[in-house]
C-alpha positions as MATLAB code, in Angstrom:
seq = 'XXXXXXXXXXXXXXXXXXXXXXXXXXXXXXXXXXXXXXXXXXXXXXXXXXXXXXXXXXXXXXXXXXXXXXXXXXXXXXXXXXXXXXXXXXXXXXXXXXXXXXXXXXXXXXXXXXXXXXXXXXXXXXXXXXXXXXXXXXXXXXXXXXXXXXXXXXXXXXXXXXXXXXXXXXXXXXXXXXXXXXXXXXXXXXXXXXXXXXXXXXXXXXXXXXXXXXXXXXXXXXXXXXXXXXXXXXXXXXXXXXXXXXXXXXXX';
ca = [
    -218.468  -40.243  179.039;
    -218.644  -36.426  180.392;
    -221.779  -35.305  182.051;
    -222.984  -31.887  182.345;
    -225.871  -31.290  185.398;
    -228.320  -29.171  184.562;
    -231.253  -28.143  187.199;
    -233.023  -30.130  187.514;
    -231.679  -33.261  185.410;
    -228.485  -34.852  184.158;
    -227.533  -34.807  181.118;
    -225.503  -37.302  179.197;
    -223.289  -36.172  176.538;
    -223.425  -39.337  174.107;
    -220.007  -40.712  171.809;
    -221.603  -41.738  169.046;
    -220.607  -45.522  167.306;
    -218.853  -45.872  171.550;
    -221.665  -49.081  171.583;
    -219.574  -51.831  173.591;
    -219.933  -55.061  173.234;
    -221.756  -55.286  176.669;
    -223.990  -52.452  175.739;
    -224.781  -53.817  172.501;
    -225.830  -57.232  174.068;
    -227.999  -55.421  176.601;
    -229.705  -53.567  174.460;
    -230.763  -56.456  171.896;
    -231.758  -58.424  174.925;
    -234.560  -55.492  175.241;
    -236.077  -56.043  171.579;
    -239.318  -57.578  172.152;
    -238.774  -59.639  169.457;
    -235.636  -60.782  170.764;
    -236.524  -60.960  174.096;
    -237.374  -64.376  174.261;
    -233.882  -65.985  172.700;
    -231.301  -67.607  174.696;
    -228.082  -65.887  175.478;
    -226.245  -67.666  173.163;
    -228.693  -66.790  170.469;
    -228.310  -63.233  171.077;
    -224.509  -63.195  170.892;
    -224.576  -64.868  167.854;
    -227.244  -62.089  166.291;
    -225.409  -59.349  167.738;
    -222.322  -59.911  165.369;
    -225.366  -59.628  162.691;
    -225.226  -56.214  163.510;
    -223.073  -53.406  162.438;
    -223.056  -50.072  164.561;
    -223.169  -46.114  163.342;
    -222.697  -42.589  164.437;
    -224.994  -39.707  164.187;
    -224.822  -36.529  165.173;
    -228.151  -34.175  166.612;
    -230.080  -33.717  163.492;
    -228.230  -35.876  160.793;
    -230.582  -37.964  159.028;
    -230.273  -41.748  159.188;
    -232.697  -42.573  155.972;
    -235.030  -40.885  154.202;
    -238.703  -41.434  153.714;
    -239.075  -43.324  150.275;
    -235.543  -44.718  150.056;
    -234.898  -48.394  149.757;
    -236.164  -49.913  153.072;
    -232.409  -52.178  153.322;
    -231.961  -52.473  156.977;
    -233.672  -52.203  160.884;
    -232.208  -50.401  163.295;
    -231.990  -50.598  166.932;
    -231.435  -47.275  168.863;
    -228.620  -48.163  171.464;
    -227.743  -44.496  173.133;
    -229.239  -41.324  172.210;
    -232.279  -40.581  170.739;
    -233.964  -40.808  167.326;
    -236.997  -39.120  165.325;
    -239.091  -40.581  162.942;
    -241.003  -37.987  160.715;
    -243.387  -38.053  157.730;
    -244.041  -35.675  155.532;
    -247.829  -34.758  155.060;
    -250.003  -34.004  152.252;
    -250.672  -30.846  153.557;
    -246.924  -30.342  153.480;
    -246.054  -30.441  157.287;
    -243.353  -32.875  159.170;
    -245.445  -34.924  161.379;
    -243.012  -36.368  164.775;
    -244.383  -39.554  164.899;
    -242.250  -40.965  167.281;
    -238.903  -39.866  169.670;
    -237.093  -43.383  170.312;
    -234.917  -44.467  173.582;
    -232.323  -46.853  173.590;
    -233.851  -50.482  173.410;
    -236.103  -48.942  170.836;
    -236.192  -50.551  166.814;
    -237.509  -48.962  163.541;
    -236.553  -48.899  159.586;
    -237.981  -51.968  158.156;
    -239.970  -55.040  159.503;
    -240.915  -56.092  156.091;
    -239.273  -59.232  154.355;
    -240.629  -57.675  150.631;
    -237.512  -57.076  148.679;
    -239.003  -53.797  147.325;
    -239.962  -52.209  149.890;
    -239.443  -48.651  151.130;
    -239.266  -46.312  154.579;
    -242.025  -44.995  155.447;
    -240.312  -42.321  157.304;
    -236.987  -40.360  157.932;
    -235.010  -40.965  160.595;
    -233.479  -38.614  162.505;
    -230.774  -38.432  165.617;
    -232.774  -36.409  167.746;
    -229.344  -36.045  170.170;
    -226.444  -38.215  169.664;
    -226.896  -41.557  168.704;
    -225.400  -44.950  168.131;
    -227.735  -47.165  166.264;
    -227.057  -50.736  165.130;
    -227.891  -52.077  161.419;
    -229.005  -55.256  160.502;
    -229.730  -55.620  156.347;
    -232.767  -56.267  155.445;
    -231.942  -59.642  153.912;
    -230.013  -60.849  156.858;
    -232.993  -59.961  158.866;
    -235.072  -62.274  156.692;
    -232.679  -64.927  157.019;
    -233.215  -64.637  161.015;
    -237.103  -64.599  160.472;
    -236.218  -68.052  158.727;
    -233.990  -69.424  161.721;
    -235.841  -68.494  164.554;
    -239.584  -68.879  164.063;
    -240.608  -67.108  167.016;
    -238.749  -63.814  166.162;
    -241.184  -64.384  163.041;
    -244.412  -64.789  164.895;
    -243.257  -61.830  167.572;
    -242.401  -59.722  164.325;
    -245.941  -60.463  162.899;
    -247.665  -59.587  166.229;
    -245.287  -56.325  166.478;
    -246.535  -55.066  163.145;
    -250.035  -55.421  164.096;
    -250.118  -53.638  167.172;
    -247.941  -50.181  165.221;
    -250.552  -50.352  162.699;
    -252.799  -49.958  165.555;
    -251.204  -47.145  166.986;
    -250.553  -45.394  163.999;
    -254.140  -45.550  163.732;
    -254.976  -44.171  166.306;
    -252.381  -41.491  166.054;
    -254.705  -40.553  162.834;
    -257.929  -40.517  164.796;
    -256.713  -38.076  167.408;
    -254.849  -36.064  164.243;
    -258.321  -35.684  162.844;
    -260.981  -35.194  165.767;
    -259.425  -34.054  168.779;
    -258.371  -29.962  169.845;
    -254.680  -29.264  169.576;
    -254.655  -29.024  173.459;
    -255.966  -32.526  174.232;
    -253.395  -33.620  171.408;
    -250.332  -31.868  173.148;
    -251.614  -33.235  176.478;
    -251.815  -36.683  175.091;
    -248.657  -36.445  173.613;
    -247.158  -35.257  176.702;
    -248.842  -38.373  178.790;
    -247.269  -40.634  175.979;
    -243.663  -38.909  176.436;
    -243.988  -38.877  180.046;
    -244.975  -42.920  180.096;
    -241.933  -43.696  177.536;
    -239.224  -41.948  178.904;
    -240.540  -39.929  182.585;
    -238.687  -40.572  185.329;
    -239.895  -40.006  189.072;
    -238.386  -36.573  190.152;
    -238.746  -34.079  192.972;
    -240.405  -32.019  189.901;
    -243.005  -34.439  189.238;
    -242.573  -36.703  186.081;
    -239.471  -35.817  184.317;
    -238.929  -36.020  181.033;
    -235.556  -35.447  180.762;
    -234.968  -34.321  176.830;
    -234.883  -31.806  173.822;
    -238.325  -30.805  173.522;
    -238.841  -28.008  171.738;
    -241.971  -26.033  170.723;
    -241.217  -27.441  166.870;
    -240.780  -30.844  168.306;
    -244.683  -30.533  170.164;
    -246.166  -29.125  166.787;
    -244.989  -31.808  164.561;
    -246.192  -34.464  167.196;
    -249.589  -33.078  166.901;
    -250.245  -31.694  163.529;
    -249.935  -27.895  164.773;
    -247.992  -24.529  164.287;
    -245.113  -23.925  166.761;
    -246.952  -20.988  167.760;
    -249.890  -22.852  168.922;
    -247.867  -25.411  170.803;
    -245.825  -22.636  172.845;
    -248.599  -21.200  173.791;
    -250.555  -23.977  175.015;
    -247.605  -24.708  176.625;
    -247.153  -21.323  178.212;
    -250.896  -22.191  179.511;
    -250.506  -25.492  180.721;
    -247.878  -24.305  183.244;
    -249.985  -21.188  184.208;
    -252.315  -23.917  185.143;
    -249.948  -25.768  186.697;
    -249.987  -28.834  185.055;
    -246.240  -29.137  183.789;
    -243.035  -26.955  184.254;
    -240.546  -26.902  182.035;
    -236.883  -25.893  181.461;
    -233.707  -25.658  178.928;
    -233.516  -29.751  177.861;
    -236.643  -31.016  180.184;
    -239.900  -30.767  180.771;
    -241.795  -32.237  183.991;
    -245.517  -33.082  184.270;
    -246.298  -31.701  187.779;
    -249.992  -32.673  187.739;
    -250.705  -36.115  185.862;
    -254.547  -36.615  186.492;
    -255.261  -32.929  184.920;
    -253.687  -33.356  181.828;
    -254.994  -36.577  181.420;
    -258.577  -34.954  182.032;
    -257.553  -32.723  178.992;
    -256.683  -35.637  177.209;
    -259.586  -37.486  177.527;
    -258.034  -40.264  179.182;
    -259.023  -42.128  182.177;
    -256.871  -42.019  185.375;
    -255.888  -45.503  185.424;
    -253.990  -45.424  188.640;
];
């Protein structure tokens, strides 16, 4: 795997479908609804799975399609976008490795919610949707994790809705920011690095805005000093302002 350093990150230039056996093992062991099998349990799901390629920007399914397998995001990154009435892409999600989405459902006719999209390079594994419902069937408590799972994203996407519909488009950027910083911010001599392709597109379809609007509260947050940002990063240099902006608590 090559690497390329940029100032002040590293970035990894993913192989797509390169998912060892090892990797592939280690990253199902970090599905929550996985987590709690045995070892030998996992090996035996993992040749369940089939892995796949995508380049930055290739879809992986399209909202409305079929819903006939999960996923699991094992390098790279992926996007999951809806479509709104109003006719805007809404980012409701950027996915790490460890990370699952496609369908949870065990109805034969369902359908994706959303389209997925390699954010960078990805390898993803597939599991159909059928085999998936045979595993429900075997292992009860991937069943009752699943149900609990579904619960707690239907909560979220809730609230995603609420802040979409009564909070300013800067205490939804700095929320969103918090969010990306708490998924996938690491500790860095910058402050909390999130170490990605963020664009000002990616910002305004994570909160329901115009990419205008999102560079330039951008452009004001760092005049403020509350994040710096570069070509493939962005790093929140001061965490308790821009949760003040937010609305949300310091909880440290």
């Amino acid at each position: 795997m090559s690497i390329r350093r940029k100032t002040p990150v590293q970035v990894d230039t993913v192989e797509p479908a390169a998912c060892s056996v090892d990797l592939r093992l280690s990253i199902l062991r970090r599905v929550p609804f996985f987590s709690g099998l045995a070892e030998i349990e996992i090996r035996k799901i993992n040749e369940q799975f089939r892995e796949y390629g995508f380049q930055p920007g290739e879809p992986i399914y399209f909202s409305g399609e079929t819903a006939a397998g999960l996923y699991v995001v094992a390098s790279g990154q992926v996007k999951l976008l809806r479509h709104s009435l109003g006719g805007q892409d809404v980012l409701l999600d950027i996915l790490k490795p460890g990370d699952y989405f496609g369908s949870l459902s065990t109805l034969v006719d369902d359908v994706y919610p959303d389209t997925a999209q390699a954010h960078t390079a990805v390898c993803v594994l597939r599991i159909s949707s059928d085999t998936f419902r045979t595993l429900l069937q075997q292992y009860p408590s991937v069943a009752l994790a699943v149900l609990d799972i579904t619960a707690k994203r239907l909560q979220e996407s809730q609230e995603i809705i609420h802040r979409l519909s009564t909070d300013s488009v800067e205490q939804r950027i700095a929320a969103v920011l918090l969010k990306l910083a708490h998924k996938l911010g690491e500790i860095s001599d910058e402050g909390i690095l999130i170490q990605m392709p963020l664009s000002r597109e990616d910002l305004a379809q994570m909160t329901g805005t115009t990419t205008e609007t999102a560079s330039r509260i951008i452009s004001q947050l760092q005049k403020e000093g509350l994040v710096h940002t570069g070509r493939q990063w962005m790093a929140i240099t001061n965490k308790p302002g821009l949760e003040k902006i937010a609305g949300i608590a310091d909880t440290a």
